[in-house]
Tab-separated table of C-alpha atoms and ligand atoms in Angstrom:
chain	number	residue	atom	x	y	z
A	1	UNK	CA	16.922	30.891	23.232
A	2	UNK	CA	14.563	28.660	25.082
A	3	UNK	CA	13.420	29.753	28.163
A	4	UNK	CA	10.553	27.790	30.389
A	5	UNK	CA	7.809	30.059	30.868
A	6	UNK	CA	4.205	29.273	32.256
A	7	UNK	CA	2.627	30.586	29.362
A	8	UNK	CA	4.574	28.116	27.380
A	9	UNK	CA	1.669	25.872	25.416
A	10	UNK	CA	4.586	23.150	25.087
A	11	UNK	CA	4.790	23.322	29.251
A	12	UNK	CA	1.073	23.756	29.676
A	13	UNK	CA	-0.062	21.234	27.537
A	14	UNK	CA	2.660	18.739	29.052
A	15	UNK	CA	1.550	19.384	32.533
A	16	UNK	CA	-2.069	18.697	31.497
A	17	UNK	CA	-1.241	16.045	30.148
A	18	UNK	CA	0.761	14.408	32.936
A	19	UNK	CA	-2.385	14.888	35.187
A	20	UNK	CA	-4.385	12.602	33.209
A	21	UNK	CA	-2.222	10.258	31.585
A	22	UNK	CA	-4.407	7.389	30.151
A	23	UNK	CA	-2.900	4.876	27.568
A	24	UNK	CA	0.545	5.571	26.866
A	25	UNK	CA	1.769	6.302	24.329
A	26	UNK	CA	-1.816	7.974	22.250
A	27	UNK	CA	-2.735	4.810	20.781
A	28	UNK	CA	-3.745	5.360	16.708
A	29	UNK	CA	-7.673	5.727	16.104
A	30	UNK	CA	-9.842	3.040	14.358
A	31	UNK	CA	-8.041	1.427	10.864
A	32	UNK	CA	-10.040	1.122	8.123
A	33	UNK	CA	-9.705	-1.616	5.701
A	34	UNK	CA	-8.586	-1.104	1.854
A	35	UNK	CA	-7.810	-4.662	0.642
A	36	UNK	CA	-7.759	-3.523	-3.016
A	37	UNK	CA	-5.274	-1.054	-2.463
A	38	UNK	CA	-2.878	-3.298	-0.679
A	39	UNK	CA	-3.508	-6.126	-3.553
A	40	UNK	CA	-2.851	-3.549	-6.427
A	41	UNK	CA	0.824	-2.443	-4.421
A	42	UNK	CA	1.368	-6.548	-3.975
A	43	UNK	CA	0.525	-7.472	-7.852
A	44	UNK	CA	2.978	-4.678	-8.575
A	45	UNK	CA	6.001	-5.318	-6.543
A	46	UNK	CA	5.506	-9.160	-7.256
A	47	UNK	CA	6.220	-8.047	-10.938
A	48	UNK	CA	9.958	-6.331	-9.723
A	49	UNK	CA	12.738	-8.386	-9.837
A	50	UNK	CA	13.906	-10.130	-6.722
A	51	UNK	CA	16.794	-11.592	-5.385
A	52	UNK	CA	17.067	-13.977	-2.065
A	53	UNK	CA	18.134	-11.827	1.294
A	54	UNK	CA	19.995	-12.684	3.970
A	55	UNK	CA	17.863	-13.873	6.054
A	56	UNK	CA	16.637	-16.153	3.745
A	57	UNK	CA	13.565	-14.617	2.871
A	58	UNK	CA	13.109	-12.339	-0.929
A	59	UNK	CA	14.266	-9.040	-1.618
A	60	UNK	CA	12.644	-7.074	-4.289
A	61	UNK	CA	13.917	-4.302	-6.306
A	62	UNK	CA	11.821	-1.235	-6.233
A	63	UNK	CA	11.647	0.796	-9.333
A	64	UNK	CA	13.893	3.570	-6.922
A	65	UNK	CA	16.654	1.209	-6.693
A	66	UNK	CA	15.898	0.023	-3.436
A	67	UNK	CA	15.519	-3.294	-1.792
A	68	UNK	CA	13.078	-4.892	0.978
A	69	UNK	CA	10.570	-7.728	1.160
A	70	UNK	CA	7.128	-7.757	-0.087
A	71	UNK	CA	4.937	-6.710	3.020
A	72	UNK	CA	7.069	-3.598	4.451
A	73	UNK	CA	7.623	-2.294	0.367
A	74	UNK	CA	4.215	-2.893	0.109
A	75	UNK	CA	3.482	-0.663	3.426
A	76	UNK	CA	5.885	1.919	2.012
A	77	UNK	CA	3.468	2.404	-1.217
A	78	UNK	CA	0.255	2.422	0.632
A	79	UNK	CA	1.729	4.756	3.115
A	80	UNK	CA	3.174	7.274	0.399
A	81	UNK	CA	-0.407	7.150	-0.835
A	82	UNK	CA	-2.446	7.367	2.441
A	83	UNK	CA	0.012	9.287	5.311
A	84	UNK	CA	-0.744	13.029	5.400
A	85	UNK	CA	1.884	14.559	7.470
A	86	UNK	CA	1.399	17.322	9.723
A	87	UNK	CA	4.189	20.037	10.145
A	88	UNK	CA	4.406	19.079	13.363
A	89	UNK	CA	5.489	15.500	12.815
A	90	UNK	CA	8.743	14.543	13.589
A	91	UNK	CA	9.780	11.256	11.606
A	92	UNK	CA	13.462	9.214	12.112
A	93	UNK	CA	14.918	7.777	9.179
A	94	UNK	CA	17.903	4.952	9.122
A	95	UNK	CA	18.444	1.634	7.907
A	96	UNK	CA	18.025	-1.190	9.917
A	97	UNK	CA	21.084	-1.857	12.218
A	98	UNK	CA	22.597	1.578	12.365
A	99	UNK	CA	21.175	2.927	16.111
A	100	UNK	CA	17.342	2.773	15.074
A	101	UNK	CA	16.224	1.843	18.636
A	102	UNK	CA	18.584	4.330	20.191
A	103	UNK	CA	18.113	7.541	18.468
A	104	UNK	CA	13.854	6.728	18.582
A	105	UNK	CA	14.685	6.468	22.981
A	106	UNK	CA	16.565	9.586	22.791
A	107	UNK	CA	13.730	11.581	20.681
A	108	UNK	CA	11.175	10.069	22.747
A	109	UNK	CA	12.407	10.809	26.271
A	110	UNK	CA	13.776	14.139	24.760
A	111	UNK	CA	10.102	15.178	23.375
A	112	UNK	CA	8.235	13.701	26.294
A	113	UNK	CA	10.363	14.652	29.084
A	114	UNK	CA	8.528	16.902	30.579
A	115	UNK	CA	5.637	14.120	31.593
A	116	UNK	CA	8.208	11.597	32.007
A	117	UNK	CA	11.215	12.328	33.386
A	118	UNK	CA	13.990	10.399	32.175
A	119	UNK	CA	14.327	9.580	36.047
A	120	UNK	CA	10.725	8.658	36.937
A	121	UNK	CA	9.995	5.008	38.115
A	122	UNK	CA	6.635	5.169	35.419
A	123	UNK	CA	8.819	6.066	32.446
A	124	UNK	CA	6.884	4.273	29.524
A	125	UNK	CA	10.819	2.477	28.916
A	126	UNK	CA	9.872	0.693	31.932
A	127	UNK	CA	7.186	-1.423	30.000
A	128	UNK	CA	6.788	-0.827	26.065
A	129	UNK	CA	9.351	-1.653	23.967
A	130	UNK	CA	11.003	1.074	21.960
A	131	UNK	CA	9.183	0.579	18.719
A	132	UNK	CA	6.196	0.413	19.906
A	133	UNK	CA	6.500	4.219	21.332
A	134	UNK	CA	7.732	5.475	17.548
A	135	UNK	CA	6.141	2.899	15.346
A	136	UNK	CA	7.377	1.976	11.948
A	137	UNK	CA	4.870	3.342	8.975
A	138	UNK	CA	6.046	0.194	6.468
A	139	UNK	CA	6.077	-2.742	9.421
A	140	UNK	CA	3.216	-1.450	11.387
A	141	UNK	CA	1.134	1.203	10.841
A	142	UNK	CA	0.347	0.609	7.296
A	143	UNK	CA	-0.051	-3.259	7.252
A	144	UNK	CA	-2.084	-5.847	7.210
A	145	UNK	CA	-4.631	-4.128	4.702
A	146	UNK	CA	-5.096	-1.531	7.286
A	147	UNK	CA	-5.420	2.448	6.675
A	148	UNK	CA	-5.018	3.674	10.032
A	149	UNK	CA	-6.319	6.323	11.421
A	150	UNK	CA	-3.263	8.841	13.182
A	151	UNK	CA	-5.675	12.266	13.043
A	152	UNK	CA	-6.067	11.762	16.632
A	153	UNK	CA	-2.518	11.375	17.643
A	154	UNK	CA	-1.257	14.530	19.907
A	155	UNK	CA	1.174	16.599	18.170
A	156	UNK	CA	4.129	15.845	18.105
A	157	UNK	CA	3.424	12.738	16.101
A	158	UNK	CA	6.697	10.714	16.438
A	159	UNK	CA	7.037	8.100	13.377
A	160	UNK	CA	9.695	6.054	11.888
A	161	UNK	CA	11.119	4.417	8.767
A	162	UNK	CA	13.730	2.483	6.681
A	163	UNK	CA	12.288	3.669	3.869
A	164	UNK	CA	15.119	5.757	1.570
A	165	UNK	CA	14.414	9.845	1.281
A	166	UNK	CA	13.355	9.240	-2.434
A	167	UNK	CA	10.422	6.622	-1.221
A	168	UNK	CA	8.986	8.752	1.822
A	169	UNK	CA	5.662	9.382	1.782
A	170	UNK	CA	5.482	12.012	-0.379
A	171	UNK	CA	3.782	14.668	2.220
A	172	UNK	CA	6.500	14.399	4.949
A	173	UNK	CA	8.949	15.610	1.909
A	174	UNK	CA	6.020	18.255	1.011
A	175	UNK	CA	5.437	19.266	4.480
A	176	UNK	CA	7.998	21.071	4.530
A	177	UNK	CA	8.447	21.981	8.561
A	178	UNK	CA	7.878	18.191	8.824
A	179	UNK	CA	11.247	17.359	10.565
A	180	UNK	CA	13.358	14.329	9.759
A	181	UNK	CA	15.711	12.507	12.119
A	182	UNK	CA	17.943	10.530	10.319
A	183	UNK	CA	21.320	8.335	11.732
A	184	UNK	CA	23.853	6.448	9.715
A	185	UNK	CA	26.728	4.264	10.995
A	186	UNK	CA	29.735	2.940	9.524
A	187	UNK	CA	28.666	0.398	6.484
A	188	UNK	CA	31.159	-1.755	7.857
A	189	UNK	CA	29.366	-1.909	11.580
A	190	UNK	CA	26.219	-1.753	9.732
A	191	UNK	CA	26.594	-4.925	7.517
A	192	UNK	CA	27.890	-6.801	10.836
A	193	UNK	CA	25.193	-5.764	13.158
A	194	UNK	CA	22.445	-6.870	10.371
A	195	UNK	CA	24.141	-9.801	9.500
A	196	UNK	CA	23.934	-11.014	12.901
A	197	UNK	CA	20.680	-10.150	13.270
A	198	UNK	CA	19.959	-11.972	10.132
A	199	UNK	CA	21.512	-15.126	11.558
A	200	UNK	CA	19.665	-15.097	14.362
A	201	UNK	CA	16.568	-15.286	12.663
A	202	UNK	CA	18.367	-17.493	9.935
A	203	UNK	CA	18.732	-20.446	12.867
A	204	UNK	CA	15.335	-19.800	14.464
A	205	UNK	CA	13.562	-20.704	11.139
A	206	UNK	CA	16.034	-23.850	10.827
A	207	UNK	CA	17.903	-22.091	8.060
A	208	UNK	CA	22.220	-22.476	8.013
A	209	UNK	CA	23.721	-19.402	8.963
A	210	UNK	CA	25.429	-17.104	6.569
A	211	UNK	CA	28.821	-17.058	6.020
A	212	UNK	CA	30.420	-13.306	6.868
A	213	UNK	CA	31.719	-13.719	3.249
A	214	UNK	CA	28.578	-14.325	1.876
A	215	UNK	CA	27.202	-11.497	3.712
A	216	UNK	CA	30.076	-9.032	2.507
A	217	UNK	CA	28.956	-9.938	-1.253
A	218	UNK	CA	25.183	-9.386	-0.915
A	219	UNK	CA	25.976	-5.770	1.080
A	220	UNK	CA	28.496	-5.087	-1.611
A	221	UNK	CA	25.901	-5.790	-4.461
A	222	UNK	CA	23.019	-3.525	-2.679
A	223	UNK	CA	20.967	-6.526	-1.777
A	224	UNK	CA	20.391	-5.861	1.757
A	225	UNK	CA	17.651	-4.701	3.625
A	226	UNK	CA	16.325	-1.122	2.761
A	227	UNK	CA	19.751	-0.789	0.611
A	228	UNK	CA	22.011	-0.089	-1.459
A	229	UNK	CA	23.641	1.649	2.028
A	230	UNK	CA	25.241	3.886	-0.324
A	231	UNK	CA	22.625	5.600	-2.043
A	232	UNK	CA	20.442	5.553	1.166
A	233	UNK	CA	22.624	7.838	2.818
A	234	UNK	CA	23.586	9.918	0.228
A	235	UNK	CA	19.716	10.293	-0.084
A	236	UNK	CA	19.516	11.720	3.708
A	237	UNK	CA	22.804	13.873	3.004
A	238	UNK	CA	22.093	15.683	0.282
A	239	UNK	CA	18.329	16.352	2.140
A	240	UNK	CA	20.473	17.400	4.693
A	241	UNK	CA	22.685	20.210	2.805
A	242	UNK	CA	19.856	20.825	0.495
A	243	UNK	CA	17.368	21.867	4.409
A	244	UNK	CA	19.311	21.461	7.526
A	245	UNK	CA	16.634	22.710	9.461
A	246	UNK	CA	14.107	20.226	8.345
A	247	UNK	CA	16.768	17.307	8.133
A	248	UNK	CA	19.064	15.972	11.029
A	249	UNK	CA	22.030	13.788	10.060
A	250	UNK	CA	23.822	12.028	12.623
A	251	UNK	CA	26.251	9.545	12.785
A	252	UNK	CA	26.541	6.694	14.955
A	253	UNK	CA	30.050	6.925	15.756
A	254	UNK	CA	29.763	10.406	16.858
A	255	UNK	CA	26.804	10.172	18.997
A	256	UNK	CA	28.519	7.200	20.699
A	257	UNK	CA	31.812	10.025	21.492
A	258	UNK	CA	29.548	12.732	22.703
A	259	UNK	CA	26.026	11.138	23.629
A	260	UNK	CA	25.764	14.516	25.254
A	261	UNK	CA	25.847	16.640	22.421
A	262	UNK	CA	23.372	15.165	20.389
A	263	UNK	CA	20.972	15.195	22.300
A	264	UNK	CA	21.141	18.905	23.084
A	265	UNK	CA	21.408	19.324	19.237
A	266	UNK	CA	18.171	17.028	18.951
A	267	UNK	CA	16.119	19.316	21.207
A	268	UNK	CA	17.023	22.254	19.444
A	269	UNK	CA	16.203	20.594	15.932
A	270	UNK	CA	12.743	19.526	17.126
A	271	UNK	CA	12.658	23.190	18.755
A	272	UNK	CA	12.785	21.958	22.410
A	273	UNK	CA	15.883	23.180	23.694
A	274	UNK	CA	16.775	22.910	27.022
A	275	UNK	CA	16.491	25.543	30.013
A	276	UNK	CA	18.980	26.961	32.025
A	277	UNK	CA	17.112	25.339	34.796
A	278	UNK	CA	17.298	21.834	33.101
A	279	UNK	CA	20.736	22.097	32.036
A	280	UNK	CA	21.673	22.804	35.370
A	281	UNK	CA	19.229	19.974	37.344
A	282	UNK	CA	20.957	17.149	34.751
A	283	UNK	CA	18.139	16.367	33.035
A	284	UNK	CA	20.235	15.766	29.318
A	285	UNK	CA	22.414	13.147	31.634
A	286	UNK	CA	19.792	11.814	33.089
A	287	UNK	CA	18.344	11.320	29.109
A	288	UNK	CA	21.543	10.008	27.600
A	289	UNK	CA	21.598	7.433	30.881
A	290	UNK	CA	17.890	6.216	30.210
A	291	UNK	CA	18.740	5.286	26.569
A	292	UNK	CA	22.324	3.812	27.103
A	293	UNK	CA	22.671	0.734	26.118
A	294	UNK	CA	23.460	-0.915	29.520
A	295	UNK	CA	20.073	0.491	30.659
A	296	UNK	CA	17.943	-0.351	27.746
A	297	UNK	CA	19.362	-3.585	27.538
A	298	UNK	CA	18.797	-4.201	31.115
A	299	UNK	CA	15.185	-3.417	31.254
A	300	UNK	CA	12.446	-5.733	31.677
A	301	UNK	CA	10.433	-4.655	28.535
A	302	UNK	CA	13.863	-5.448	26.691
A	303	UNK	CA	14.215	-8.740	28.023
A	304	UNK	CA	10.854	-9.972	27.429
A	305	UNK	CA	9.223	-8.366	25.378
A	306	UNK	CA	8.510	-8.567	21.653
A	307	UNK	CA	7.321	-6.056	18.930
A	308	UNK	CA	5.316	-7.236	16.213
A	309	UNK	CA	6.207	-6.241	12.828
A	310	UNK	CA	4.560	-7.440	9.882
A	311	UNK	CA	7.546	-10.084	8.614
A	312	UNK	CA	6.770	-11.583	12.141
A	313	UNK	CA	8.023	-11.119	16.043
A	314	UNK	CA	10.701	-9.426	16.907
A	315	UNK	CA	12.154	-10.460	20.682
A	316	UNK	CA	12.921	-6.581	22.013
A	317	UNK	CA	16.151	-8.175	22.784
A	318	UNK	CA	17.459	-8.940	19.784
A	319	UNK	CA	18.136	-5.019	19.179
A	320	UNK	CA	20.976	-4.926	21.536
A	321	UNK	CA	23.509	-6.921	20.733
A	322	UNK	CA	26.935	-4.920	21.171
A	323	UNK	CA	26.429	-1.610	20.805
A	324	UNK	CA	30.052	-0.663	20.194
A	325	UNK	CA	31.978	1.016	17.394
A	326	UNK	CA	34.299	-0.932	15.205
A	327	UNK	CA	33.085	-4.479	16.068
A	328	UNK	CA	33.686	-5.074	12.250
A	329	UNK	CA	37.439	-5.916	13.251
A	330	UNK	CA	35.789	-9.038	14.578
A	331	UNK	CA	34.645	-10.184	12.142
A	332	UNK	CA	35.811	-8.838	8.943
A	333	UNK	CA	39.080	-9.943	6.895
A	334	UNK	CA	41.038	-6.774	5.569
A	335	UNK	CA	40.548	-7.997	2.283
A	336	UNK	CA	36.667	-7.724	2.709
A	337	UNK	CA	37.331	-4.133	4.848
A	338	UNK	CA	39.307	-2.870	2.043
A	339	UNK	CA	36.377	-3.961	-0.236
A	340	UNK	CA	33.575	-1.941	1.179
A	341	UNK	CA	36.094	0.646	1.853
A	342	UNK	CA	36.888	1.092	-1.882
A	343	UNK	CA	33.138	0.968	-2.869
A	344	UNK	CA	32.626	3.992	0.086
A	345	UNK	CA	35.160	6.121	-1.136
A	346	UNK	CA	34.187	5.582	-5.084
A	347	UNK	CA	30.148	5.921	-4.284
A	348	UNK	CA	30.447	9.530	-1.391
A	349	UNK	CA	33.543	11.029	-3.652
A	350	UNK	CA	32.284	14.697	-4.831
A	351	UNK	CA	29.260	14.211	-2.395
A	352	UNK	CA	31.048	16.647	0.526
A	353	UNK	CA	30.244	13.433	2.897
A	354	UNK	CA	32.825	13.296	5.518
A	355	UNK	CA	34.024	9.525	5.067
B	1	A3P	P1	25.333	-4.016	17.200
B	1	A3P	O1	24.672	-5.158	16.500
B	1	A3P	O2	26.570	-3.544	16.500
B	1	A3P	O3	25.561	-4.256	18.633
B	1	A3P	P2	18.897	-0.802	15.163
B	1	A3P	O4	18.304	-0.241	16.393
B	1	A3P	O5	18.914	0.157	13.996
B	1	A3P	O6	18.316	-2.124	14.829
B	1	A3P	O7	20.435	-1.017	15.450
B	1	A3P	C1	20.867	-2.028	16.306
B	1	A3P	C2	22.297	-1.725	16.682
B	1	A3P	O8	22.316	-0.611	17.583
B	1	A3P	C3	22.933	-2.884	17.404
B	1	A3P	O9	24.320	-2.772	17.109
B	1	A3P	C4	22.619	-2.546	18.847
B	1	A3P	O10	23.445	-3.198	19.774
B	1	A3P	C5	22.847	-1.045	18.839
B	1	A3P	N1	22.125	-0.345	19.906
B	1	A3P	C6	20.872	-0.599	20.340
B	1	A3P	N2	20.569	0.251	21.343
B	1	A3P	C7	21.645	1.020	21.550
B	1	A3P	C8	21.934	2.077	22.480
B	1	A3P	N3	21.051	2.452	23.386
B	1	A3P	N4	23.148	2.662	22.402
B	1	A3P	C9	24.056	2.266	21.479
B	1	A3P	N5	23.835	1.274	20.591
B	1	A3P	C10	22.647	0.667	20.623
């Protein structure tokens, strides 16, 4: 068991750190530029077929099965080709809408808290949104013709994708103590939360709004974002069984029951656990408040500030919307429940995936 020492590097290195805290987070080093590599990846996936999204802009088909729009597929290839992971790295995995920005606050104040407690008034929270303290390899590290350069990132190095497990860059799967942090959520909760989303950005580009029916078919057919949500799970699951120590599966639902829990089980997984000492001063409550959703949501980095991902803007707002399970009741006829229902059960049957 864990146990706070002084000769703990983890501790030492934290406390050094705190004293001279410049730019936070480590910023990544200078990018180089590789235009011909990002044109080769382009000319390629411009060859897949491709199929209009919801939010109005094209979907291509990967030769994996998987769909996503030209410049974060493209990011995905150059990254698979350029990222060398360290086995220090810690990377979360989900598809868009299913607790992305909630599960990257809880690793990051879990990781960092020793040079920001989840209670301190300077808690990066305060001022950066949430994606820009775990960036995204395919929307913005490896854009924009850019290699970047992420030797001179402290370790941990905390990354993120939507990418499935079969498209990760190939040395976080080689790496093997590279650990992986992924979260799913009910498809039905998933396909509402990103179909809202989608809207949003639907009627800020002058486009009609979908139709929750329309939506239903496209999720049913695979052609969302990042999907078919099926096999993208069942990717993560059966990394799960197949190394449990180098990949976390969560589920929405149940972190929402026992926020508690899971983030006890997170430290342990990234091999932080918590002390006796910090058990007992409330420092995983004070964690689990610091990423609720009534304090995320409430802070001023939320409310006005934006993260740029390659497709564009992104108002930090626009990632809390509910945060509540079964919103799907909403919105959903029981016809179209029983639909995706049917499809769940048929596509996790004989997978040993709780549904
Ligand atoms: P809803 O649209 O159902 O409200 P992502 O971060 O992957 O984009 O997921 C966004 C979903 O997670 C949204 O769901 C959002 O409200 C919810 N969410 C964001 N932050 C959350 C938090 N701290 N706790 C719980 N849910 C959160």
């Amino acid at each position: 068991m864990y146990t706070s020492s002084v000769d703990d590097p983890w501790l030492s290195a934290s406390y050094t750190m705190s004293s001279s805290v410049g730019t936070y987070p480590p910023q990544e080093g200078h990018a180089e530029t590789n235009q011909e590599l990002y044109q080769g990846f382009t000319n390629l996936v411009s060859s897949w077929p491709c199929f209009p999204g919801f939010s109005g802009s094209q979907l291509y088909r990967h030769g994996k099965g998987w769909h996503a729009s030209l410049a974060p597929m493209v990011g995905t290839m150059v990254a698979d080709t350029c990222f060398t992971a360290r086995p220090t790295d810690i990377v979360v995995a989900t598809l868009p809408k299913s607790g992305t920005t909630w599960i990257k606050a809880l690793l990051y104040s879990t990781v960092h808290r020793r040079e920001y407690p989840a209670d301190s008034c300077d808690h990066p929270f305060n001022s950066l949104g949430l994606h820009e303290c775990i960036k995204f390899f395919e929307y913005q590290l490896y854009t924009q013709n850019k290699i970047p350069d992420l030797n001179e990132l402290p370790d941990p190095r905390l990354f993120s994708t939507h990418v499935p497990f079969v498209s990760l860059p190939r040395s976080v799967v080689l790496a093997s103590s590279c650990k992986i942090v992924y979260v799913c959520r009910d498809p039905k909760d998933h396909l509402i939360s990103q179909w809202s989303f989608a809207n949003k950005f639907r009627i800020s580009k002058g486009l009609e709004p979908l139709s929750v029916e329309a939506a239903t078919d496209f999720f049913c057919d695979g052609v969302t974002p990042f999907g078919p949500y099926w096999d993208h799970v069942l990717g993560y699951w059966r990394a799960h069984l197949a190394c449990p120590e180098q990949v976390l599966f969560f589920r929405y639902e149940e972190m929402s029951l026992d926020p508690v829990a899971h983030v006890r089980k997170l430290a342990e997984f990234v091999g932080r656990p918590f002390s006796v000492e910090e058990e007992e001063d409330g420092t995983v409550d004070a964690i689990v408040k610091l990423c609720s959703f009534e304090h995320m949501a409430g802070l001023e980095a939320t409310k006005d500030g934006k993260t740029e991902l390659v497709t564009g803007a992104v108002e930090n707002s626009s990632y809390f919307r509910r945060g509540v399970v079964a919103d799907w009741k909403n919105h959903l006829s029981p016809e179209m429940a029983k639909k995706i229902d049917a499809i769940t059960e048929a596509k996790f049957r004989g997978s040993g995936f709780p549904v």
